[in-house]
PDB file of C-alpha atoms in Angstrom:
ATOM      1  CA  UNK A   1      22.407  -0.737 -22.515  1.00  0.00           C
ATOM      2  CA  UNK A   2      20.387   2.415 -22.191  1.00  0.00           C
ATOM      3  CA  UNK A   3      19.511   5.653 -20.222  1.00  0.00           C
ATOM      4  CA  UNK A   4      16.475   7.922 -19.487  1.00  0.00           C
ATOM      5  CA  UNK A   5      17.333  11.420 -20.571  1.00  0.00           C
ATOM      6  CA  UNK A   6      14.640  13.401 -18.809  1.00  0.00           C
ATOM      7  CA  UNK A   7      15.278  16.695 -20.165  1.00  0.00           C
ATOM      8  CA  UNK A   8      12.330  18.393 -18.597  1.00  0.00           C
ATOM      9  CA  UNK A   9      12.312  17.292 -15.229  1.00  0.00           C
ATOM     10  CA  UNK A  10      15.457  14.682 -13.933  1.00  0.00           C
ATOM     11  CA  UNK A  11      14.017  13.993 -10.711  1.00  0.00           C
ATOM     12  CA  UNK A  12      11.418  11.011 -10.587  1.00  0.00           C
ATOM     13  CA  UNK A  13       7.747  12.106  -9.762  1.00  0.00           C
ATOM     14  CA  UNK A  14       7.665  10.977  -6.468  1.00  0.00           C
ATOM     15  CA  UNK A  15      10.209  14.031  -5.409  1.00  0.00           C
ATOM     16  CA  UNK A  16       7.786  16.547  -6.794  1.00  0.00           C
ATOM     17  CA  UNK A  17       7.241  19.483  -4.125  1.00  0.00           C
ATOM     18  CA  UNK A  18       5.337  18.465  -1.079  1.00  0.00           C
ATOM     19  CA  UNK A  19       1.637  18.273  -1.491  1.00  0.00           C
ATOM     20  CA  UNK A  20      -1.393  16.047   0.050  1.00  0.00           C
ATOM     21  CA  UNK A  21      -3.647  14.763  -2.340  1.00  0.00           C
ATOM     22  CA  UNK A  22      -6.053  15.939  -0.598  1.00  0.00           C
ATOM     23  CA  UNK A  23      -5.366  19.332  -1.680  1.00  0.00           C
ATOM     24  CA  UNK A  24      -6.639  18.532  -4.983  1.00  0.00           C
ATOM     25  CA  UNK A  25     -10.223  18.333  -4.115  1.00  0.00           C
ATOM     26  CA  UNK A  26      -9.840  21.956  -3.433  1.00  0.00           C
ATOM     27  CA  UNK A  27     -10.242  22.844  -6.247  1.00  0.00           C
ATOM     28  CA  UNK A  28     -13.903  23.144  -7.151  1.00  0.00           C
ATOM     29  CA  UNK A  29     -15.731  22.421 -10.614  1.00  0.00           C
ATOM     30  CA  UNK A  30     -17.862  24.881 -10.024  1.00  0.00           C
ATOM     31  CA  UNK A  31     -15.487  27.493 -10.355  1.00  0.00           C
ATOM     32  CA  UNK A  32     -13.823  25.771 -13.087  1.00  0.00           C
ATOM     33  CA  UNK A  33     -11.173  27.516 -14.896  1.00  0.00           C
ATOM     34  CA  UNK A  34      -7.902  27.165 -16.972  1.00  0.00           C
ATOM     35  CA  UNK A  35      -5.524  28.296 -14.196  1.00  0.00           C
ATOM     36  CA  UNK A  36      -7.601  26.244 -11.621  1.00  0.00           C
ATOM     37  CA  UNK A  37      -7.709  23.504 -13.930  1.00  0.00           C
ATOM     38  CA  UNK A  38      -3.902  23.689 -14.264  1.00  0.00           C
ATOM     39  CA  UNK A  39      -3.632  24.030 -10.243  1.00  0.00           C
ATOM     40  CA  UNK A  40      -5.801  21.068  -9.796  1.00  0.00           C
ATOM     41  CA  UNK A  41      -3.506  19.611 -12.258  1.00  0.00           C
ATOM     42  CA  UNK A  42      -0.123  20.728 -10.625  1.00  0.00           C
ATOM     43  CA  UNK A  43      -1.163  19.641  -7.017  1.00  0.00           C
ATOM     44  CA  UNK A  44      -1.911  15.737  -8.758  1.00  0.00           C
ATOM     45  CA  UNK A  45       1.669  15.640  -9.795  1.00  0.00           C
ATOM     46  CA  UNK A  46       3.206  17.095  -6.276  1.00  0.00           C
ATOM     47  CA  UNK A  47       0.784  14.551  -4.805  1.00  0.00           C
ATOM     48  CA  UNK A  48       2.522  11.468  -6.386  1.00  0.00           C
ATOM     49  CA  UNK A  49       6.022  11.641  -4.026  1.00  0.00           C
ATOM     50  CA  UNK A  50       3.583  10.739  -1.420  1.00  0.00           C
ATOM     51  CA  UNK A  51       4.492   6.494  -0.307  1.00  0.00           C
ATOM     52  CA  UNK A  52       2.447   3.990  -2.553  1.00  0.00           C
ATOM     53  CA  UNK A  53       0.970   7.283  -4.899  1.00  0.00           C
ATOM     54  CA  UNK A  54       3.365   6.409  -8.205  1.00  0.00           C
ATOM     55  CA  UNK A  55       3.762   3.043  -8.463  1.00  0.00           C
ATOM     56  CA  UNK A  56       7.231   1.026  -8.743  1.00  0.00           C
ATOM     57  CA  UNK A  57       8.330   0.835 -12.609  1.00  0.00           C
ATOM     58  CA  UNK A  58       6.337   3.878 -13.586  1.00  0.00           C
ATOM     59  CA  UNK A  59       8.494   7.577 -14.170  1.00  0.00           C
ATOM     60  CA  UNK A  60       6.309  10.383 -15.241  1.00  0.00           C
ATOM     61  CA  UNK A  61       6.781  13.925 -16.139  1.00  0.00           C
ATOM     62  CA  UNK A  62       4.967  16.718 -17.186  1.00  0.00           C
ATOM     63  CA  UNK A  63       5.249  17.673 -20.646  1.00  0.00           C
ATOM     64  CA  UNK A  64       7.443  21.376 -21.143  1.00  0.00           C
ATOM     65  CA  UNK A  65       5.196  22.786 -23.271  1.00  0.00           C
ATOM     66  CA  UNK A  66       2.475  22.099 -21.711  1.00  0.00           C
ATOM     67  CA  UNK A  67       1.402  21.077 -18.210  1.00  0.00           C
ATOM     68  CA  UNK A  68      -1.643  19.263 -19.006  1.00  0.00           C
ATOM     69  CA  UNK A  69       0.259  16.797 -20.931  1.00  0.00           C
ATOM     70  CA  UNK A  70       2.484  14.154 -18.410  1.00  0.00           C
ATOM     71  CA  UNK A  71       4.577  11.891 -20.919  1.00  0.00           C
ATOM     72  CA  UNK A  72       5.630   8.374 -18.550  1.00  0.00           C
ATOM     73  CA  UNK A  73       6.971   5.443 -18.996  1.00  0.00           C
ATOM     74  CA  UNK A  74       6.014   2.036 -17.742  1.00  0.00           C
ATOM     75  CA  UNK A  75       8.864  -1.038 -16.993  1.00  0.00           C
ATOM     76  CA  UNK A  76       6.662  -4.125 -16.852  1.00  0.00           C
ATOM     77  CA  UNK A  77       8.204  -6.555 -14.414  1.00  0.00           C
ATOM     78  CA  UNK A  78       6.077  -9.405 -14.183  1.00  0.00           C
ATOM     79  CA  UNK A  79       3.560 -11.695 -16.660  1.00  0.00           C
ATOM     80  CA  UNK A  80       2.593 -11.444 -20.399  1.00  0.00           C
ATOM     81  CA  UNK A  81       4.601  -8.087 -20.789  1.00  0.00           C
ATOM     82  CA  UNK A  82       7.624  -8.864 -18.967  1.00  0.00           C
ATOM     83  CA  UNK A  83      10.227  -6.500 -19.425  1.00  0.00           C
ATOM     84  CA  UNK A  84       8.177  -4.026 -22.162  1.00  0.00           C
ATOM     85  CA  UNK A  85       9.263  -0.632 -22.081  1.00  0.00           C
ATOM     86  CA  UNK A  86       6.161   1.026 -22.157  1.00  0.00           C
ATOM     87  CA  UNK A  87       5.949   4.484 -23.310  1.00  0.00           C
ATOM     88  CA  UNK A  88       2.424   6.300 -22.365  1.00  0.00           C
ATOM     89  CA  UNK A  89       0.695   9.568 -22.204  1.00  0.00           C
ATOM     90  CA  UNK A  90      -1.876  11.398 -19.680  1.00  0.00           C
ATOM     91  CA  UNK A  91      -3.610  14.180 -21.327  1.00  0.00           C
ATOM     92  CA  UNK A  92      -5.656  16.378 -18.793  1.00  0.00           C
ATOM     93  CA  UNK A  93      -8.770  17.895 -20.049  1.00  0.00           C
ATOM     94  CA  UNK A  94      -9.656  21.466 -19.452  1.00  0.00           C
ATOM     95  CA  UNK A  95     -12.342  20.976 -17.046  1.00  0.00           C
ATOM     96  CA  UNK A  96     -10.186  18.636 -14.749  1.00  0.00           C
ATOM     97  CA  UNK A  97     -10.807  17.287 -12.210  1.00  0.00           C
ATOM     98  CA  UNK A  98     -13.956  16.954 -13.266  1.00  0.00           C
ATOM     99  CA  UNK A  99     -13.397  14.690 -16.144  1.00  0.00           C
ATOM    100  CA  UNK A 100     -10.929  11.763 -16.470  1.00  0.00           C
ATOM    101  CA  UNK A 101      -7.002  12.041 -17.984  1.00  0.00           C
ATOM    102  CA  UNK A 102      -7.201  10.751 -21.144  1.00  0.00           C
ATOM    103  CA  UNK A 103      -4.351   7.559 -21.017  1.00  0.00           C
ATOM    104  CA  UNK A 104      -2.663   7.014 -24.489  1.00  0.00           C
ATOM    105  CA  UNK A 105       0.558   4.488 -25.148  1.00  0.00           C
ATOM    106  CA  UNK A 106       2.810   5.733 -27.864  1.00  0.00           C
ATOM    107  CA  UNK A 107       4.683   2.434 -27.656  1.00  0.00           C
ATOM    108  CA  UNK A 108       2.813   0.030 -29.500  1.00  0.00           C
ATOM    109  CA  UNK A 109       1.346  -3.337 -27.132  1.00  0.00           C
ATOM    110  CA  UNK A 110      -0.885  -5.257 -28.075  1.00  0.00           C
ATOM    111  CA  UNK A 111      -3.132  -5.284 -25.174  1.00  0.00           C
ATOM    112  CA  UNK A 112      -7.332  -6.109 -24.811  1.00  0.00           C
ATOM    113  CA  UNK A 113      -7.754  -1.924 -23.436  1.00  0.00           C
ATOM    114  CA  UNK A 114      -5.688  -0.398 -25.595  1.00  0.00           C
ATOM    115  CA  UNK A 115      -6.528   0.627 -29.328  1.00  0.00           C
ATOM    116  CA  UNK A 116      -4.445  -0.292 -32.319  1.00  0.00           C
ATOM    117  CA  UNK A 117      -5.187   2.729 -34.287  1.00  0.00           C
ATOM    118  CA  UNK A 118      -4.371   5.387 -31.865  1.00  0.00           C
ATOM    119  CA  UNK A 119      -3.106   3.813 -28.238  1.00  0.00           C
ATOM    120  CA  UNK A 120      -5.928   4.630 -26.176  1.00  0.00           C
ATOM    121  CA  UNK A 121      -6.112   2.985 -22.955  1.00  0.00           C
ATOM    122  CA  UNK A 122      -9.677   2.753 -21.783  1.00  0.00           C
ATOM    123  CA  UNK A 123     -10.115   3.515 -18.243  1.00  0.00           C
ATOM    124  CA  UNK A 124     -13.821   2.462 -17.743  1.00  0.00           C
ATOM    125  CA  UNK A 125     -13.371  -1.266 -16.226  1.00  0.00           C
ATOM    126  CA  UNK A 126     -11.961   0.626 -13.186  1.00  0.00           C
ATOM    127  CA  UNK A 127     -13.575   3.904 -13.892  1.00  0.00           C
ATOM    128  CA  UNK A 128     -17.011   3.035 -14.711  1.00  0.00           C
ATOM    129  CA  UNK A 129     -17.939   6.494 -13.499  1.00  0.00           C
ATOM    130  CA  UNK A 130     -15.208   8.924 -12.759  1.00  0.00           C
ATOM    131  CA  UNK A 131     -15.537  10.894  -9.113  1.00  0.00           C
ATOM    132  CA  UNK A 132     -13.642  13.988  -9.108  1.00  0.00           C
ATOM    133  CA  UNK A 133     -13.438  14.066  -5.434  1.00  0.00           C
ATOM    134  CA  UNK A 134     -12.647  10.673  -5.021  1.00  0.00           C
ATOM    135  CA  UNK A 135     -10.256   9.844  -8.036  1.00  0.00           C
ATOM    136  CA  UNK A 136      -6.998  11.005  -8.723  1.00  0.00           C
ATOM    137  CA  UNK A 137      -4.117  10.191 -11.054  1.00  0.00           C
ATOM    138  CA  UNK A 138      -2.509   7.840  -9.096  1.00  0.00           C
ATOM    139  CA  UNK A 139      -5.225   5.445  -8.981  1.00  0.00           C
ATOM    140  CA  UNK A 140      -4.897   5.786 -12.388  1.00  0.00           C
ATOM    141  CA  UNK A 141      -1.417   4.707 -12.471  1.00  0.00           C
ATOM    142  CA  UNK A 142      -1.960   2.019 -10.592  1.00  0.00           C
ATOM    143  CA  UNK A 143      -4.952   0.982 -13.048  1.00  0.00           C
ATOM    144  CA  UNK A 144      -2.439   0.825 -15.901  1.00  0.00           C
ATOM    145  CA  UNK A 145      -0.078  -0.977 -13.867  1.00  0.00           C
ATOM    146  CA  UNK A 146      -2.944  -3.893 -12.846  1.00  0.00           C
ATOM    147  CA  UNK A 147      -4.139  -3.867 -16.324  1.00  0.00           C
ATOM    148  CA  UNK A 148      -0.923  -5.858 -17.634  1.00  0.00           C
ATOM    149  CA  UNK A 149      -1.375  -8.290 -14.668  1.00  0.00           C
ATOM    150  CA  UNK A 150      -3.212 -11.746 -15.024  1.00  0.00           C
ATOM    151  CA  UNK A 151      -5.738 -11.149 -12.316  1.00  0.00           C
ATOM    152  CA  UNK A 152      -7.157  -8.054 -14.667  1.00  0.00           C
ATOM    153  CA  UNK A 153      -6.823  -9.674 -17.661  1.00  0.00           C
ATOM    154  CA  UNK A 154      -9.602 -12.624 -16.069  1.00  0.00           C
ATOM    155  CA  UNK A 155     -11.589  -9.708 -15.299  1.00  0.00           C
ATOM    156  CA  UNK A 156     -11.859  -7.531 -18.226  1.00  0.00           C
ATOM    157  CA  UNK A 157     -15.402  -7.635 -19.599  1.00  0.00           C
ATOM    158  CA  UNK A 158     -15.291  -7.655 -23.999  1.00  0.00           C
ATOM    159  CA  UNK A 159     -17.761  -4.557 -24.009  1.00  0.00           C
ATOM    160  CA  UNK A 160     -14.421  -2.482 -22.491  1.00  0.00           C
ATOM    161  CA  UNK A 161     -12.148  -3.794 -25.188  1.00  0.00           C
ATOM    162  CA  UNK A 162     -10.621  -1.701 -27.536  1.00  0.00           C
ATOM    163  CA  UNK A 163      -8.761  -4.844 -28.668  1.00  0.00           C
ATOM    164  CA  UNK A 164     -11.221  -7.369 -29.557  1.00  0.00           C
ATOM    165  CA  UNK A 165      -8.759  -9.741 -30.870  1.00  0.00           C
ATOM    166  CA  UNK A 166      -6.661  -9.332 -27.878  1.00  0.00           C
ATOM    167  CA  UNK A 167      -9.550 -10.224 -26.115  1.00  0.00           C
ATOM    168  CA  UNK A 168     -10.782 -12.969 -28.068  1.00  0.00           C
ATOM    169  CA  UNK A 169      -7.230 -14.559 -28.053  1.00  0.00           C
ATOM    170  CA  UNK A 170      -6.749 -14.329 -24.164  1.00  0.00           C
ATOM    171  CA  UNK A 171      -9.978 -16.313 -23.571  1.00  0.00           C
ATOM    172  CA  UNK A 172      -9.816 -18.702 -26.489  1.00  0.00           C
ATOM    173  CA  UNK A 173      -6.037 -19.302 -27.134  1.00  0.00           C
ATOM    174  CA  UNK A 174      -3.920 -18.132 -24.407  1.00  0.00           C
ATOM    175  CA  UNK A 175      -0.763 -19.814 -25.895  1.00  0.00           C
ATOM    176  CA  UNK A 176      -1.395 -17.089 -29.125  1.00  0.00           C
ATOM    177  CA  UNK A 177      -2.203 -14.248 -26.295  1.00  0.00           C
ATOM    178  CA  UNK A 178       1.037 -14.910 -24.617  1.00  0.00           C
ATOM    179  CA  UNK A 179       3.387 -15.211 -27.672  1.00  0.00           C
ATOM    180  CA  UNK A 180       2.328 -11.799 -29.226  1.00  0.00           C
ATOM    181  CA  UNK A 181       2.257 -10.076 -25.670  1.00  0.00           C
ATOM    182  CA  UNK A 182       5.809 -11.261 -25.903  1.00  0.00           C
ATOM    183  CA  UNK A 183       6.478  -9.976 -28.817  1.00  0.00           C
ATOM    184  CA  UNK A 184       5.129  -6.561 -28.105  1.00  0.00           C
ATOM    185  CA  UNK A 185       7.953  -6.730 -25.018  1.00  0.00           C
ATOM    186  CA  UNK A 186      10.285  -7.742 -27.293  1.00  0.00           C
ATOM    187  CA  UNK A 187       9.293  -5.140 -29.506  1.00  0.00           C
ATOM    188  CA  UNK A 188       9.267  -2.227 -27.253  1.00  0.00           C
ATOM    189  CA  UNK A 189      13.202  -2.925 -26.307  1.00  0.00           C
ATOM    190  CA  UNK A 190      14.389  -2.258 -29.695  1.00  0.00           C
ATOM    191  CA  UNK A 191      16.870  -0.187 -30.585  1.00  0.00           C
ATOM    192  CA  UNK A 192      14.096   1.844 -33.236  1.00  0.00           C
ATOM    193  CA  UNK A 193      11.200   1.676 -30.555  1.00  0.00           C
ATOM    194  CA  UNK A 194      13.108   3.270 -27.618  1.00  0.00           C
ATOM    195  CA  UNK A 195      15.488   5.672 -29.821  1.00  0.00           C
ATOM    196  CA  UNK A 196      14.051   6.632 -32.980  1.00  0.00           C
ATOM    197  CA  UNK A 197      11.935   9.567 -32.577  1.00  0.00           C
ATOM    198  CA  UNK A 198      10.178   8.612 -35.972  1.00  0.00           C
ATOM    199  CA  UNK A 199       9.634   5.407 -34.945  1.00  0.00           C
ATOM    200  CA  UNK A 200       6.016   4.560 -36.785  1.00  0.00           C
ATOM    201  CA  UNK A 201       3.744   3.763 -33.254  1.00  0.00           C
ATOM    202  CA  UNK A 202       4.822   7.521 -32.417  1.00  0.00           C
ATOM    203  CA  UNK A 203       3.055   8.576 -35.918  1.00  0.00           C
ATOM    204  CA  UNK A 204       0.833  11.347 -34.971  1.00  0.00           C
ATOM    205  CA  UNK A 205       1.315  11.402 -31.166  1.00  0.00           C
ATOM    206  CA  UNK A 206       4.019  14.010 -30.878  1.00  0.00           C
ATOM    207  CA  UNK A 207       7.480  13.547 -28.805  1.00  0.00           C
ATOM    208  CA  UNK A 208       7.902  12.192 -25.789  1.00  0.00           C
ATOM    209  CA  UNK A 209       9.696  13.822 -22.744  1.00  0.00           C
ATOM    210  CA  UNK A 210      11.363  11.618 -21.672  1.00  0.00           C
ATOM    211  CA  UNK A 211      14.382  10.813 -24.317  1.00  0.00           C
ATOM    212  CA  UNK A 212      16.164   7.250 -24.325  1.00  0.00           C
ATOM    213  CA  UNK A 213      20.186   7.386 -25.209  1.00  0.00           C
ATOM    214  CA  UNK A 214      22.109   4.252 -25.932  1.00  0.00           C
ATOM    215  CA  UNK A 215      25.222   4.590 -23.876  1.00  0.00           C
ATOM    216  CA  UNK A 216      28.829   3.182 -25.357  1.00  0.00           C
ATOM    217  CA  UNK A 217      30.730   0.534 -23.062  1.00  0.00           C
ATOM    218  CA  UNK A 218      32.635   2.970 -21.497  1.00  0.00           C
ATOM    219  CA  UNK A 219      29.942   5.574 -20.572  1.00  0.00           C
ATOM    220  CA  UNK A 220      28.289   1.923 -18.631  1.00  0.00           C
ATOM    221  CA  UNK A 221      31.213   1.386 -16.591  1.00  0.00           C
ATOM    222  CA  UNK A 222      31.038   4.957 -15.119  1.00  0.00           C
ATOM    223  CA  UNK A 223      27.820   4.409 -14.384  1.00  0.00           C
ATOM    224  CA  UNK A 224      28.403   1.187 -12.570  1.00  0.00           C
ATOM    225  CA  UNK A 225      31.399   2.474 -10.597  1.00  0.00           C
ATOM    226  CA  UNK A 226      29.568   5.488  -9.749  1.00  0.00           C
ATOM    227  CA  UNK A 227      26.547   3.144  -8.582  1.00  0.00           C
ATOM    228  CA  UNK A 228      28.471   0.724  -7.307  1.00  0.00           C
ATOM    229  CA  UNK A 229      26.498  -1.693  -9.717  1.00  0.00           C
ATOM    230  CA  UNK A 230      27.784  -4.706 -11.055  1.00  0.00           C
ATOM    231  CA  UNK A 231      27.374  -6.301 -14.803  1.00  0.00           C
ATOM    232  CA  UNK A 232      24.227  -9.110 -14.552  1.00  0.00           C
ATOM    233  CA  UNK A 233      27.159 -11.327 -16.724  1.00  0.00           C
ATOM    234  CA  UNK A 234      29.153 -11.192 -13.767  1.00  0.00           C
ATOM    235  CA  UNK A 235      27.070 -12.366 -11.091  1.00  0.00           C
ATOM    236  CA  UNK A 236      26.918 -16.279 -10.132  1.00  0.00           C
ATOM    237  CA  UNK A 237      23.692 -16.984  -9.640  1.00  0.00           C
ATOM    238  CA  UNK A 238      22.414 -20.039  -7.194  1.00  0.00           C
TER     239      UNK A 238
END
C-alpha cells in the first residue's frame, strides 16, 4: 500500500485560498510582467477549490522552488489506463496567461498525445488556439483527464499525435492498443515507478513534489482506524 507525501503543500488544490477564476483575466498581457505573470499564475491555482475546477483523481501542487512549475498527479479510474498512477507536470511560461502551460508526464504512458522522448502532452486537439481570457488551467485539467477516455481517443486527429504508433495501433489493432495501455498502468504502480526518485522516465525532468512512501502493515491499520476504512480483502462483495 502507499501514501502521498506532499511536502510542499498537504492540502489538495481545491482548498487553495478563495479566488474566482475570473480574477485571472485581470491580469492584462499588455502589462505583462514576471510578478503579474506569477499573480496571474497564483490566482489559477486559488481558482481550482472552486466545484467542478480540479477534476476528481487529479492532486496538484505548486512546485517550492518555483511557482510556475505545478507537479500533479493523475489516478485514472476508468478505460485503457485503469488504475495508472500518472505523474505530470504544468510548466507556466513567463508571459502567462497569454500563452498555454506547457503539460509534461514524468511517468511514462504510452499514450497517442504524449511524446516518448520527453512526455509532452500536446494540448492542441482541445486548444487549437489558446484564449487567454477564455482558457484557464482547469480546462486544462480536465483536457488531460478526457484525453485517457475512449470518446477522445475516437476523436484525436494523427496530425496531433506525438505518438504515431499509439495512434496507428488504436485505429488498426485495438487489442495491441489496449494491452500496452495496460501495461503502462501496470507499469506506473510499481514499486520503482512511484518510489524511486531515479526511476529512468524521470531522467532529465527533475523531482516531483509530490513524494510517494510505501507504508509497513502497521502504519495501514492506523490509517484505516483513523479513517474508519476497511481492507478491500475484507469486504463481501454481491
Amino acid at each position: 500500500m502507499l501514501a502521498i507525501d506532499l511536502a510542499a503543500s498537504k492540502s489538495k488544490s481545491r482548498h487553495a485560498s478563495r479566488f474566482s477564476s475570473s480574477s485571472v483575466n485581470s491580469v492584462s498581457a499588455e502589462y505583462a510582467s514576471p510578478a503579474l505573470t506569477r499573480t496571474a499564475v497564483s490566482l489559477e491555482y486559488a481558482a481550482l477549490r472552486h466545484a467542478g475546477h480540479c477534476p476528481l483523481g487529479m492532486y496538484v501542487t505548486p512546485s517550492p522552488a518555483d511557482l510556475l512549475v505545478w507537479d500533479a498527479v493523475f489516478f485514472v479510474h476508468q478505460g485503457y489506463y485503469t488504475d495508472a498512477i500518472l505523474k505530470f507536470r504544468l510548466i507556466f511560461p513567463q508571459n502567462y496567461p497569454e500563452r498555454p502551460p506547457t503539460v509534461q508526464f514524468l511517468t511514462d504512458v504510452f499514450h497517442p498525445l504524449i511524446s516518448q522522448k520527453d512526455g509532452v502532452f500536446n494540448l492542441a486537439p482541445r486548444f487549437r488556439q489558446w484564449r487567454p481570457k477564455e482558457h484557464h488551467v482547469f480546462h486544462v485539467l480536465h483536457w488531460i483527464k478526457a484525453a485517457f477516455k475512449k470518446h477522445a481517443l475516437d476523436e484525436i486527429k494523427e496530425a496531433d499525435c506525438l505518438n504515431k504508433e499509439a495512434y496507428r495501433l488504436y485505429h488498426d489493432t485495438t487489442s495491441s492498443f489496449a494491452a500496452l495501455a495496460t501495461q503502462s498502468s501496470q507499469l506506473s504502480q510499481s514499486a520503482s515507478a512511484l518510489f524511486d526518485r531515479d526511476h529512468p522516465s524521470m531522467a532529465g525532468k527533475g523531482s516531483h513534489g509530490m513524494h510517494f512512501r510505501e507504508l509497513e502493515p502497521e502504519q495501514l491499520d492506523e490509517l484505516r482506524a483513523k479513517y474508519v476504512l476497511q481492507d478491500w480483502g475484507a469486504i463481501d462483495l454481491p
